[in-house]
Every structure is written in structure tokens, then in C-alpha cells.
Short mmCIF file of C-alpha atoms and ligand atoms in Angstrom, two decimals:
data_model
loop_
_atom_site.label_atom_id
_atom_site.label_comp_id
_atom_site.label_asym_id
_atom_site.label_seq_id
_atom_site.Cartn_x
_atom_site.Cartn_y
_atom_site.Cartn_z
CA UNK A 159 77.72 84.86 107.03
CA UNK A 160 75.26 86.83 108.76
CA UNK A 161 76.64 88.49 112.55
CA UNK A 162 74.18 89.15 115.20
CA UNK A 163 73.42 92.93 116.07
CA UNK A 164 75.41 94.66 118.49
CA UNK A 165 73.62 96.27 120.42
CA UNK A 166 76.29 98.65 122.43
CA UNK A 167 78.44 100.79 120.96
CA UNK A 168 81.35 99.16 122.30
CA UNK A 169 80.19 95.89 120.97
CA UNK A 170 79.62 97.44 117.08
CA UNK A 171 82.19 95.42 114.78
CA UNK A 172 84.79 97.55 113.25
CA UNK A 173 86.07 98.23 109.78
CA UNK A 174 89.86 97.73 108.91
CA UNK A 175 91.16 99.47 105.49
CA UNK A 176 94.96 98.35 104.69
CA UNK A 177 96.40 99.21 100.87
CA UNK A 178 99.92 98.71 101.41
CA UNK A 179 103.00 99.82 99.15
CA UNK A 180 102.65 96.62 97.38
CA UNK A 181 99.51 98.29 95.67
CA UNK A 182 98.45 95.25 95.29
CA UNK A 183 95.12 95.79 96.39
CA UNK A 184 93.02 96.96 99.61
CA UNK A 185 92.44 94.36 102.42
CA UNK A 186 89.11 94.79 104.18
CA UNK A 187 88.27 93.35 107.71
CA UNK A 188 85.21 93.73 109.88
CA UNK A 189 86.26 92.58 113.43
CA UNK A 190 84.97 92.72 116.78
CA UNK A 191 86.57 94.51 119.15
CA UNK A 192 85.24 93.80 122.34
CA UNK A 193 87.43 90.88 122.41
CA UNK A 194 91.65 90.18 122.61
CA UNK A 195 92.90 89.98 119.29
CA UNK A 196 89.48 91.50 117.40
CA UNK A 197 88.18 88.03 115.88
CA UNK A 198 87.39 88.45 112.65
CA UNK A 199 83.89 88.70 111.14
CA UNK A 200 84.03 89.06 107.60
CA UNK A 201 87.08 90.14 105.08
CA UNK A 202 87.21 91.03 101.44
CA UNK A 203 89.50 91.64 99.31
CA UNK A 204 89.45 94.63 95.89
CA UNK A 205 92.23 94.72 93.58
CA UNK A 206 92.66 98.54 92.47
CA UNK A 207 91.89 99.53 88.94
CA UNK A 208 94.94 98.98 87.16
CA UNK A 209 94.84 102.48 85.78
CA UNK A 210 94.76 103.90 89.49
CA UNK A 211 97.45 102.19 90.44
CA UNK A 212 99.97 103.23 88.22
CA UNK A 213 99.14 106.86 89.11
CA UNK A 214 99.14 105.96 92.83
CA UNK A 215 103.01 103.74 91.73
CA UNK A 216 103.52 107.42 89.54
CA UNK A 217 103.07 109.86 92.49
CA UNK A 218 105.71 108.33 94.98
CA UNK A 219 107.59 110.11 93.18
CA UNK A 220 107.99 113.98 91.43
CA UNK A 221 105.88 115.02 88.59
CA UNK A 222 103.54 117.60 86.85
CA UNK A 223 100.83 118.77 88.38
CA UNK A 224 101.04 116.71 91.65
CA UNK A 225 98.61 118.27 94.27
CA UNK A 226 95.72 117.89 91.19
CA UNK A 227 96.49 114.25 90.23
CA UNK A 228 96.88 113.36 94.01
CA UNK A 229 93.43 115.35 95.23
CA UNK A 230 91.98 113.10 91.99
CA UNK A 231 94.01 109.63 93.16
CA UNK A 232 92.68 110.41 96.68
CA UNK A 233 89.07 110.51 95.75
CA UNK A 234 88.87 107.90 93.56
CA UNK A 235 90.67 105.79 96.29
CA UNK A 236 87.74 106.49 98.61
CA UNK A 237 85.73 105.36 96.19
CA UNK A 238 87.39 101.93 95.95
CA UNK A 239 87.54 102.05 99.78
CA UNK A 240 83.53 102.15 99.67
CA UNK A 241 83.03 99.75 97.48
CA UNK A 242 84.52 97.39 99.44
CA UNK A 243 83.19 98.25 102.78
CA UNK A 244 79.60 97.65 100.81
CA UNK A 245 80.87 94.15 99.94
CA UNK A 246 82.16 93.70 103.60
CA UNK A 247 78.88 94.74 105.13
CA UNK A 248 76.49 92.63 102.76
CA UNK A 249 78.84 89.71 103.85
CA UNK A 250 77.71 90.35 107.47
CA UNK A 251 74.26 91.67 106.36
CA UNK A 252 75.09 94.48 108.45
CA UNK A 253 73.75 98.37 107.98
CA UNK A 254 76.19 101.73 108.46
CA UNK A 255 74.34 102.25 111.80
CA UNK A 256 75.91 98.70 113.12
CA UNK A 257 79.43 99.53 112.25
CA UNK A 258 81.09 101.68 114.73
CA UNK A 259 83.86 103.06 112.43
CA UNK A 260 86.56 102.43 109.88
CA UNK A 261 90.31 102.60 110.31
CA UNK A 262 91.23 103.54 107.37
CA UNK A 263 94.99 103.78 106.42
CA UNK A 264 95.09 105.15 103.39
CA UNK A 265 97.83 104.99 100.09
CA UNK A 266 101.68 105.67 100.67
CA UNK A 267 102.97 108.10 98.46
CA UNK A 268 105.51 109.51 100.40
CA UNK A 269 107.11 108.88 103.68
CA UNK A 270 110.16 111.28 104.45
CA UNK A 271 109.77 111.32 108.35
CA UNK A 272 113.66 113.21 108.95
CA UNK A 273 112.09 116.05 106.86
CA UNK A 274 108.74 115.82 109.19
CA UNK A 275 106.25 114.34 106.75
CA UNK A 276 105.03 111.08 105.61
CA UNK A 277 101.50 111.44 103.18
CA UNK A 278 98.82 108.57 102.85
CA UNK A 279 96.44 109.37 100.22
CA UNK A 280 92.25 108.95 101.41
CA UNK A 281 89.71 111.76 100.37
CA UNK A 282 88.47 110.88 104.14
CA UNK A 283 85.28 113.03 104.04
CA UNK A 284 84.34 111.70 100.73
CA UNK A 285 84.87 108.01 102.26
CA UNK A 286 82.76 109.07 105.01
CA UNK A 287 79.66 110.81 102.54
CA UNK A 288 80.13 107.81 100.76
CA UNK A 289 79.47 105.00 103.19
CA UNK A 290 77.83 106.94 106.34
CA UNK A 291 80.43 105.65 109.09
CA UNK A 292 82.77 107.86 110.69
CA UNK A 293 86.02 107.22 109.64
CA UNK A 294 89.65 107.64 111.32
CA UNK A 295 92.60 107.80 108.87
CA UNK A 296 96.06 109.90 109.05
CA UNK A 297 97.29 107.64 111.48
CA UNK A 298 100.96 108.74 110.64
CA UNK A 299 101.07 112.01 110.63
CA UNK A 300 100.71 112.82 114.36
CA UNK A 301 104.08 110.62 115.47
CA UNK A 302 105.90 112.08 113.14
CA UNK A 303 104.95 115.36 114.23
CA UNK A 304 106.30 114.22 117.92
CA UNK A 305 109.58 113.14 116.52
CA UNK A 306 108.85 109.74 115.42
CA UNK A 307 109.22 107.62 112.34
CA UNK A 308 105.21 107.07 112.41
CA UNK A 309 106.55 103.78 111.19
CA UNK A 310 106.01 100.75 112.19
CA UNK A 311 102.66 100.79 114.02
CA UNK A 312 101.55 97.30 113.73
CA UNK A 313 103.76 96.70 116.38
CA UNK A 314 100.85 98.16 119.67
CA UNK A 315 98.51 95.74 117.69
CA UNK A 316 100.63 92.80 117.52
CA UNK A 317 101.77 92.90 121.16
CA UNK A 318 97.54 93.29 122.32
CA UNK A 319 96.93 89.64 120.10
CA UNK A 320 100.11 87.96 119.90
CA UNK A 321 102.27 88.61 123.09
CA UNK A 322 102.92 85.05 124.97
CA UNK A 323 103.20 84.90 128.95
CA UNK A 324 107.20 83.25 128.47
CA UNK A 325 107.90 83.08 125.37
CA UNK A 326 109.90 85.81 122.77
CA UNK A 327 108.20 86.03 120.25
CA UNK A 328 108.94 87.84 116.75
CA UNK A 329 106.11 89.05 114.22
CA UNK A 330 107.03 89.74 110.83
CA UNK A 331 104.78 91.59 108.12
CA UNK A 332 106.10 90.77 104.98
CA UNK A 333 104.05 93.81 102.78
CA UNK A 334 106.37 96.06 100.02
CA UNK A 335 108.61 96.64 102.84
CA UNK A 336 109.16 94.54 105.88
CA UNK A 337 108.51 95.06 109.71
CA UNK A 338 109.71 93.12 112.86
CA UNK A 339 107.62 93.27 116.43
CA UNK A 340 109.80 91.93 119.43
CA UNK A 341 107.42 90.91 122.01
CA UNK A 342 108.82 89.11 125.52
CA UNK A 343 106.69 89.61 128.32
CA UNK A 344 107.43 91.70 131.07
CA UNK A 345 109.87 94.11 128.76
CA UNK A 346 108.81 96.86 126.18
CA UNK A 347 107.85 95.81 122.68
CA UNK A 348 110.47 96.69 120.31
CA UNK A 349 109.92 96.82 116.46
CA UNK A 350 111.50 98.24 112.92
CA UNK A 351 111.71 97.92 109.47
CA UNK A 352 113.58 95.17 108.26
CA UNK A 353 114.32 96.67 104.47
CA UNK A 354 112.89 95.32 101.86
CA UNK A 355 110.10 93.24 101.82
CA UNK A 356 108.21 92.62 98.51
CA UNK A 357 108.15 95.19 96.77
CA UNK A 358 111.54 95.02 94.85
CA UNK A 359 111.08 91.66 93.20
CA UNK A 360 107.43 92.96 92.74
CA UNK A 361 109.25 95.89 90.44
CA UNK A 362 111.46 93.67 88.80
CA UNK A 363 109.43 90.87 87.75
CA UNK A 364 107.06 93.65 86.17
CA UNK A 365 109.39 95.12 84.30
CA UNK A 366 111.08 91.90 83.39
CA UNK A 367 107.87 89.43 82.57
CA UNK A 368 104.90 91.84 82.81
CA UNK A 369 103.58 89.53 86.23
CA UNK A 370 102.57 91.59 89.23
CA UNK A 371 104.67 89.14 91.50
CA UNK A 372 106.25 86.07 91.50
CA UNK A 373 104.11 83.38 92.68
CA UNK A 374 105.13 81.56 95.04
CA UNK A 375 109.34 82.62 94.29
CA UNK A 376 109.12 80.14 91.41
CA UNK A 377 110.73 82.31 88.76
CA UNK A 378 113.46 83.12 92.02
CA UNK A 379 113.95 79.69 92.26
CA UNK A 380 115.24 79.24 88.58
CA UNK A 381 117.89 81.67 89.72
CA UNK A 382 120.92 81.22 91.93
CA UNK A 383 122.09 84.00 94.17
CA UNK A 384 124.75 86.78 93.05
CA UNK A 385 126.91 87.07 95.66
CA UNK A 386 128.53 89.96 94.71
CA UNK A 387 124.99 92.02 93.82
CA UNK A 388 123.58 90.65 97.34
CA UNK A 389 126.78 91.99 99.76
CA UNK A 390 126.25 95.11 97.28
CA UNK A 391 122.62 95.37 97.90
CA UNK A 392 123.38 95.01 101.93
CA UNK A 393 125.59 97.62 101.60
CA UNK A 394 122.87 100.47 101.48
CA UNK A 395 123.21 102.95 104.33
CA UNK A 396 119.66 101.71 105.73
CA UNK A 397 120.81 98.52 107.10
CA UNK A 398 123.45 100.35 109.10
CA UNK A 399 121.10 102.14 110.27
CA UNK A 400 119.93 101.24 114.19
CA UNK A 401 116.33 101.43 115.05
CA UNK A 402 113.83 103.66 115.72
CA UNK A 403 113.82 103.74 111.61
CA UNK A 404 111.68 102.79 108.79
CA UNK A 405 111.84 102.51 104.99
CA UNK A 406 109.99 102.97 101.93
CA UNK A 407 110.43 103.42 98.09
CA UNK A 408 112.51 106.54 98.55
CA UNK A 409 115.34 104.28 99.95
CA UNK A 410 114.90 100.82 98.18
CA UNK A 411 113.01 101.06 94.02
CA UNK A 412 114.55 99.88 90.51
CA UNK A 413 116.37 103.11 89.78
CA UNK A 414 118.46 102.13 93.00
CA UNK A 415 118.57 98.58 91.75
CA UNK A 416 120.07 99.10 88.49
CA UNK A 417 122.33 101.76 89.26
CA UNK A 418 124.73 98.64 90.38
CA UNK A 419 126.39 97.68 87.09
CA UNK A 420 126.54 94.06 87.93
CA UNK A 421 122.14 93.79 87.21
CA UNK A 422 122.79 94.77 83.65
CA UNK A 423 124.65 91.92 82.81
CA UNK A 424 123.23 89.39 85.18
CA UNK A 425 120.24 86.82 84.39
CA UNK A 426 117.32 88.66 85.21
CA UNK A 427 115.95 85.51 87.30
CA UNK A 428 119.32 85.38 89.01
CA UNK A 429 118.53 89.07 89.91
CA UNK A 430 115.20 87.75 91.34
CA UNK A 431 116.52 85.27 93.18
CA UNK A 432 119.06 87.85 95.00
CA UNK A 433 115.92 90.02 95.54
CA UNK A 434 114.61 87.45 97.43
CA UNK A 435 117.99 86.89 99.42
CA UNK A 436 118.12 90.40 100.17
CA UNK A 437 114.56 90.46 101.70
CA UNK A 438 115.70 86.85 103.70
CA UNK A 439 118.85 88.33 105.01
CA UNK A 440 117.61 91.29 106.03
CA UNK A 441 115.30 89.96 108.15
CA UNK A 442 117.14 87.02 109.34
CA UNK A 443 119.30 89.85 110.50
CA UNK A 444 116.90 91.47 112.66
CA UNK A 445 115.98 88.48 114.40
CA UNK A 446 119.28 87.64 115.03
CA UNK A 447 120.55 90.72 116.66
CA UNK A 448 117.07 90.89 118.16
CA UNK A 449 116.79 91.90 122.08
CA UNK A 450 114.84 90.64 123.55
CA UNK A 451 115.21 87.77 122.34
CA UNK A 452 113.52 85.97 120.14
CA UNK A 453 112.12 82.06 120.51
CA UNK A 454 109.86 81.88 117.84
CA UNK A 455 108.59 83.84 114.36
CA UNK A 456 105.51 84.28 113.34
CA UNK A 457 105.43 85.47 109.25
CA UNK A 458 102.36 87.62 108.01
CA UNK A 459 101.55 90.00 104.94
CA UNK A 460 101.52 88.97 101.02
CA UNK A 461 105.11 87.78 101.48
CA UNK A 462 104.21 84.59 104.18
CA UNK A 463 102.34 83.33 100.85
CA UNK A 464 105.83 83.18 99.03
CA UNK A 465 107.16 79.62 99.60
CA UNK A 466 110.67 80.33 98.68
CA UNK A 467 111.45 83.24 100.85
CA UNK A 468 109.77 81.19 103.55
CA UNK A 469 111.97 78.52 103.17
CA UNK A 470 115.12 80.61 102.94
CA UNK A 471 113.96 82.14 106.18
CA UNK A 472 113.49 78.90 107.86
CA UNK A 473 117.30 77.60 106.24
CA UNK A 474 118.71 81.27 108.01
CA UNK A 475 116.73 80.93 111.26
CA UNK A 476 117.33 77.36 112.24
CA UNK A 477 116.78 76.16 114.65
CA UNK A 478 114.47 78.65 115.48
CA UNK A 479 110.63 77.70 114.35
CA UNK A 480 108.98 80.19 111.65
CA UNK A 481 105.41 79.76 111.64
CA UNK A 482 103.09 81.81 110.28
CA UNK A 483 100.33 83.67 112.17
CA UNK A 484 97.60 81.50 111.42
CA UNK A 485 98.73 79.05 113.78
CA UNK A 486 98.37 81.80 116.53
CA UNK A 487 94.27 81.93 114.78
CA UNK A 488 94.86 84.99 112.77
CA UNK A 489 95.22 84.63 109.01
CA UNK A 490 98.45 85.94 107.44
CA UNK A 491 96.23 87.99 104.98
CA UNK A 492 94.30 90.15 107.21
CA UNK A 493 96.70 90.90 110.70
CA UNK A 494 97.74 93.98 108.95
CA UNK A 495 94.11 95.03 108.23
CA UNK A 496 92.97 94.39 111.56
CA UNK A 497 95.92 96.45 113.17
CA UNK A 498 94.34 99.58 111.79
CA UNK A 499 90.93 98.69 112.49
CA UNK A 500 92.63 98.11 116.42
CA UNK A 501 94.37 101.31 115.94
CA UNK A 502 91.10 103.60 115.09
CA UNK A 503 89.30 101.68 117.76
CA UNK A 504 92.13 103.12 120.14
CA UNK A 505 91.72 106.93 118.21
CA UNK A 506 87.38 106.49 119.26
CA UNK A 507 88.86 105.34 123.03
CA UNK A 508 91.30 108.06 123.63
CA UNK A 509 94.09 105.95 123.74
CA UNK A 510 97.56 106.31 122.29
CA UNK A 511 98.49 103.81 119.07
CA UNK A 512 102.08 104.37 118.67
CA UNK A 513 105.14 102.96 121.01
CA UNK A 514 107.63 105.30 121.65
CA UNK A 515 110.09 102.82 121.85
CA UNK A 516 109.34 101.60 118.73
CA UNK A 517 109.04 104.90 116.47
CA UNK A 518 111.03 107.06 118.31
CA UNK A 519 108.45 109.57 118.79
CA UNK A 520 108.77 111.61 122.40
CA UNK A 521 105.82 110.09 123.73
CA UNK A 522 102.56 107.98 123.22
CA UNK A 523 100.26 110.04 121.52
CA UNK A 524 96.39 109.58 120.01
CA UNK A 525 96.68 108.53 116.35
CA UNK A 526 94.50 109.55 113.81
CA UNK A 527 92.18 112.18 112.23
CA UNK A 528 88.07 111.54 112.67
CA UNK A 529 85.53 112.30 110.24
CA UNK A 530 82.36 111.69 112.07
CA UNK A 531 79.03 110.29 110.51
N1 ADP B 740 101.57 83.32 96.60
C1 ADP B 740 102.44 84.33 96.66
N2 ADP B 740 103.73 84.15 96.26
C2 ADP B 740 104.63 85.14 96.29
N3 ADP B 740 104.34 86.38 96.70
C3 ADP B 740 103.08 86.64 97.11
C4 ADP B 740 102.08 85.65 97.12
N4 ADP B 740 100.92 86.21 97.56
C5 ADP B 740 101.22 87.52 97.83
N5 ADP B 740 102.50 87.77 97.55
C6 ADP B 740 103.22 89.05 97.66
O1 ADP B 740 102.60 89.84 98.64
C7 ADP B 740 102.36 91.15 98.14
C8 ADP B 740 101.19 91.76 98.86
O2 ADP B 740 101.48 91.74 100.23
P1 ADP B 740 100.76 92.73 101.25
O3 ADP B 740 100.97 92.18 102.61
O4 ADP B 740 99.38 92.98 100.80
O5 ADP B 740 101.64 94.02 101.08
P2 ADP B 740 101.23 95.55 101.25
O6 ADP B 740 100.90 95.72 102.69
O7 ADP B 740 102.45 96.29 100.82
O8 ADP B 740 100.06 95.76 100.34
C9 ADP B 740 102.19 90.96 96.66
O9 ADP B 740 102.50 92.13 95.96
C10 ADP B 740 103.19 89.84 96.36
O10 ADP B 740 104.47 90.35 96.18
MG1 MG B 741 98.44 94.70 100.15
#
């Protein structure tokens, strides 16, 4: 595919960076965003190294020499970053001088917003030596700093592309963790975490079968459901919780998991298959209790691809529909991507990324730290 030159600076496609807590890999997205929605232009995907990953899986949490191994992780990050924005721009046969910038969100290795931090790992400059376009990353950091969660932030993006003139609509990113957006026109956007999303059943079936995830929820759907693990598992304090609030690792990993006697003895695909339930109900829940209102849910991230946890959440929502956000022209794969190219777009503008509402912070503020060309 080869895009036309822009020949504004407003009209200059735009890079979008996403590596969620799934660590499955980085999602790449050059979009256009003069236009509602930023159509996309080109996307590619880059696994990361396997090796990287477990350090990046190996610094969410306390160890040796930390601020070494991270300054390391960061910079060879930015070098996986670049390597995929080459790929992206050769698939639109575009220079550095016709992108306007990449939003680039960086690696999760910590989020701990009541103690006034949450840390995404990017050696920023080096991204920006690397591939000559200015780049706009830390998009966290600054909510947090004004009280908020910096979590969710999709939510800005998904009301600009997805927001209908009468009907309520929910949008649901299904990455490691999960996210609701409650958009009705005419009221303010709401959003949260839901719990979580993939990235416990991505843990388990590792440790259990040596598979990065469960394709599809097959090996879940040799299981049947523990009742007694699931009401345990939907006992943690986080689902009490009312929004603004947003999870991570710290709240939801396999230590927590296992602590609950009842996995030890259990078939590890029944375990799976509660996984799954737990990421279903939790989400169900949110729509449920939703206000506004919801009339329709649109499913996005890795976990949309998973046909038994799509199912399930069609079996809990009926009648409702649960679509995913294809139909609305945006592939499942990318929306996340795209948000953060959106949100660096807004950084370039001036304009504030976050929702109050939705984070909790004490007002809209500019996201995001700029490394110019
Ligand atoms: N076909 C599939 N079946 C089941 N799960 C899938 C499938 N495709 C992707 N996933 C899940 O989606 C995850 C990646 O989702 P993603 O939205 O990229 O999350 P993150 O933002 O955390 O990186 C994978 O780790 C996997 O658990
Ligand atoms: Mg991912």
C-alpha cells in the first residue's frame, strides 16, 4: 500500500505504539488524523523477543538491580519500537519527514496510582535518535500527578470514533486487564476497569502447558466452572471497589491465584475455564450496573479474538447485542493502538487526553512528554 503525501502538517499520518500487559507483542498503526475516527493506513504487528519479555514480565515486580535492568529493558524496547515503525513506514512507502509523530505508550511495569506513580518503560530519546520523528510517550504520568488513576484513557478516544447520536453504547478492550467506555450522547463519558481481562488465563496456561494463550478458550472449554473458586475469585476487594479505579498485575497475578487452596486440587483446565468466567462476569457486571445505560457492546483488544469468552459474554448480556468493533469499521486489533496515536495527536494540539470523570483526576490536563525531531 503506498499513501499519497501529505502535504500539511495537519494532514501528516500518525504513528500509534500500544504493548499492552499482555506482552504479547507491540501493535503498530499509521492513521490519519485529519479525519473522525483516524482511518487507518497501514498496521503491523512485532512480537517481542522472548528473552525481553520475560525481563519486562520479571520487573513488574521487585528484584536486584532494578533501575539497571529497567534503563537496559527500556532501550532495547525502543529498539523494537523502531523496528516496527520502519516496517510500518515501508508499508506506506512513507519517509520520517511525512510522519508527524508517534504516540508511543510504552511497557507497564508498574502502576500504583494511590501511592502517585504508575511507570511505562520507553528509552523515548533513543526511540526518537532512532527513527527521526518526534515522539510523545508518558501519557500516564501527568493524571496521576492531578489525582487521577491515569487509567483508563482509551475512553476520550473511543467517545471521538464510536459515540452514536441515540444510542448507549459500551466499548470494551479486552487487553491483560479489561476496560469499559460508557458513551450516551448528550451525558459525560464514563469508563473503568473491569478486572481481569486476559492476562490471568494468559499466566496460567503458561505455567500449566507452556502456550502463550489459549486459542480461541478451547483448552477453557474442556473445563467446567468452579463455583466455589469463581464467587472466591469475585471476592477480591477490587470489584467492590466503585469507579474512578483501575487495575493491573499488582492486584490480579498467579501468586494471588493460587493462594486459594481450592486451585491446588482442581483440574487445571477447570481453573481455566473459571479464569475465563471471572473475566465474563466481571464485565457483564459493569455493563449491567452501567449508567448511562447501555444498548449495545462493542468488544476490542486480543480478548474479542477469544470465541469462548465471547460467547459467555453474549449468554450474560442477553438480550443485549455484543458486537465487536469492526462492525463500527475499526478492527478489534488496532482501536487500542490508534487511541494513543489520537492521544499524542491531542499532546502536538494542546488539548487535554484524559476525562476527569473517568480517572478521577481534578481536571483535564495535556498528556504526554515530547521528544522533538
Ligand atoms: N484467538 C485468540 N483466542 C484467545 N485469546 C486471544 C486470541 N487472540 C488474542 N488473544 C488474547 O489477547 C491477548 C493480547 O491482547 P491485547 O489486546 O494485545 O492485550 P494488551 O493490550 O494487554 O497487549 C493475548 O495475550 C491473548 O490472551
Ligand atoms: Mg498486546
Amino acid at each position: 500500500m503506498t499513501i499519497q503525501k501529505p502535504t500539511t502538517l495537519a494532514q501528516k499520518p500518525m504513528i500509534g505504539l500500544m504493548s499492552g500487559t499482555s506482552l504479547d507483542g507491540i501493535d503498530a498503526v499509521l492513521c490519519a488524523p485529519d479525519q473522525p475516527g483516524m482511518p487507518l493506513l497501514a498496521s503491523a504487528h512485532l512480537e517481542i523477543p522472548s528473552r525481553l519479555r520475560q525481563e519486562l514480565l520479571a520487573l513488574n515486580q521487585a528484584g536486584p538491580d532494578e533501575l539497571r535492568r529497567s534503563a537496559l529493558a527500556s532501550q532495547q524496547l525502543a529498539r523494537c519500537y523502531a523496528e516496527v515503525v520502519r516496517t510500518l513506514l515501508e508499508a506506506g512507502g512513507l519517509a520520517a519527514a511525512d510522519v508527524a509523530a508517534i504516540g508511543c505508550h510504552g511497557q507497564t511495569v508498574r502502576h500504583q496510582p494511590a501511592d502517585g506513580y504508575t511507570l511505562q518503560l520507553v528509552d523515548a530519546a533513543l526511540l526518537t535518535e532512532l527513527t527521526g520523528i518526534t515522539t510523545v510517550t508518558n501519557f500516564r504520568s501527568r493524571d496521576v500527578a492531578a489525582g487521577g488513576q491515569g487509567a483508563p484513557l482509551v475512553p476520550a478516544f473511543h467517545a471521538a470514533a464510536f459515540q452514536h447520536a441515540a444510542l448507549g453504547r459500551a466499548v470494551v478492550n479486552i487487553g491483560g486487564f479489561a476496560n469499559i467506555t460508557l458513551l450516551r450522547a448528550g451525558q459525560p463519558t464514563r469508563g473503568h476497569d473491569c478486572g481481569p481481562g486476559n492476562a490471568l488465563m494468559d499466566g496460567w496456561i503458561l505455567q500449566q502447558l507452556r502456550e502463550r494463550f489459549d486459542r480461541d478458550g478451547l483448552w477453557a472449554r474442556s473445563g467446567t466452572v468452579l463455583p466455589a473458586l469463581l464467587e472466591q475469585l469475585l471476592a477480591h476487594p477490587f470489584f467492590m471497589r466503585r469507579p474512578p479505579r483501575s487495575t493491573g498485575r499488582e492486584d490480579f497475578n498467579l501468586a494471588w491465584l493460587t493462594s486459594h487452596a481450592t486451585v491446588a486440587q482442581a483440574r487445571p483446565e477447570d481453573v481455566q475455564r473459571t479464569l475465563l468466567e471471572l473475566t465474563a462476569c466481571a464485565i457483564a457486571l459493569d455493563v449491567h450496573t452501567a449508567r448511562p445505560r447501555v444498548d449495545e457492546i462493542y468488544l476490542c483488544g486480543g480478548g474479542a479474538a477469544n470465541r469462548l469468552l465471547v460467547e459467555r459474554l453474549r449468554e450474560l448480556l442477553s438480550p443485549l447485542p455484543v458486537l465487536g468493533t469492526s462492525t463500527l469499521g475499526m478492527d478489534e486489533q488496532w482501536v487500542e493502538a490508534i487511541a494513543f496515536a489520537w492521544l499524542a495527536a491531542q499532546c502536538l494540539q494542546g488539548l487535554p487526553g484524559n476525562l476527569p470523570e473517568v480517572t478521577g483526576a481534578r481536571g483535564p490536563r495535556v498528556l504526554g512528554a515530547i521528544y522533538p525531531a
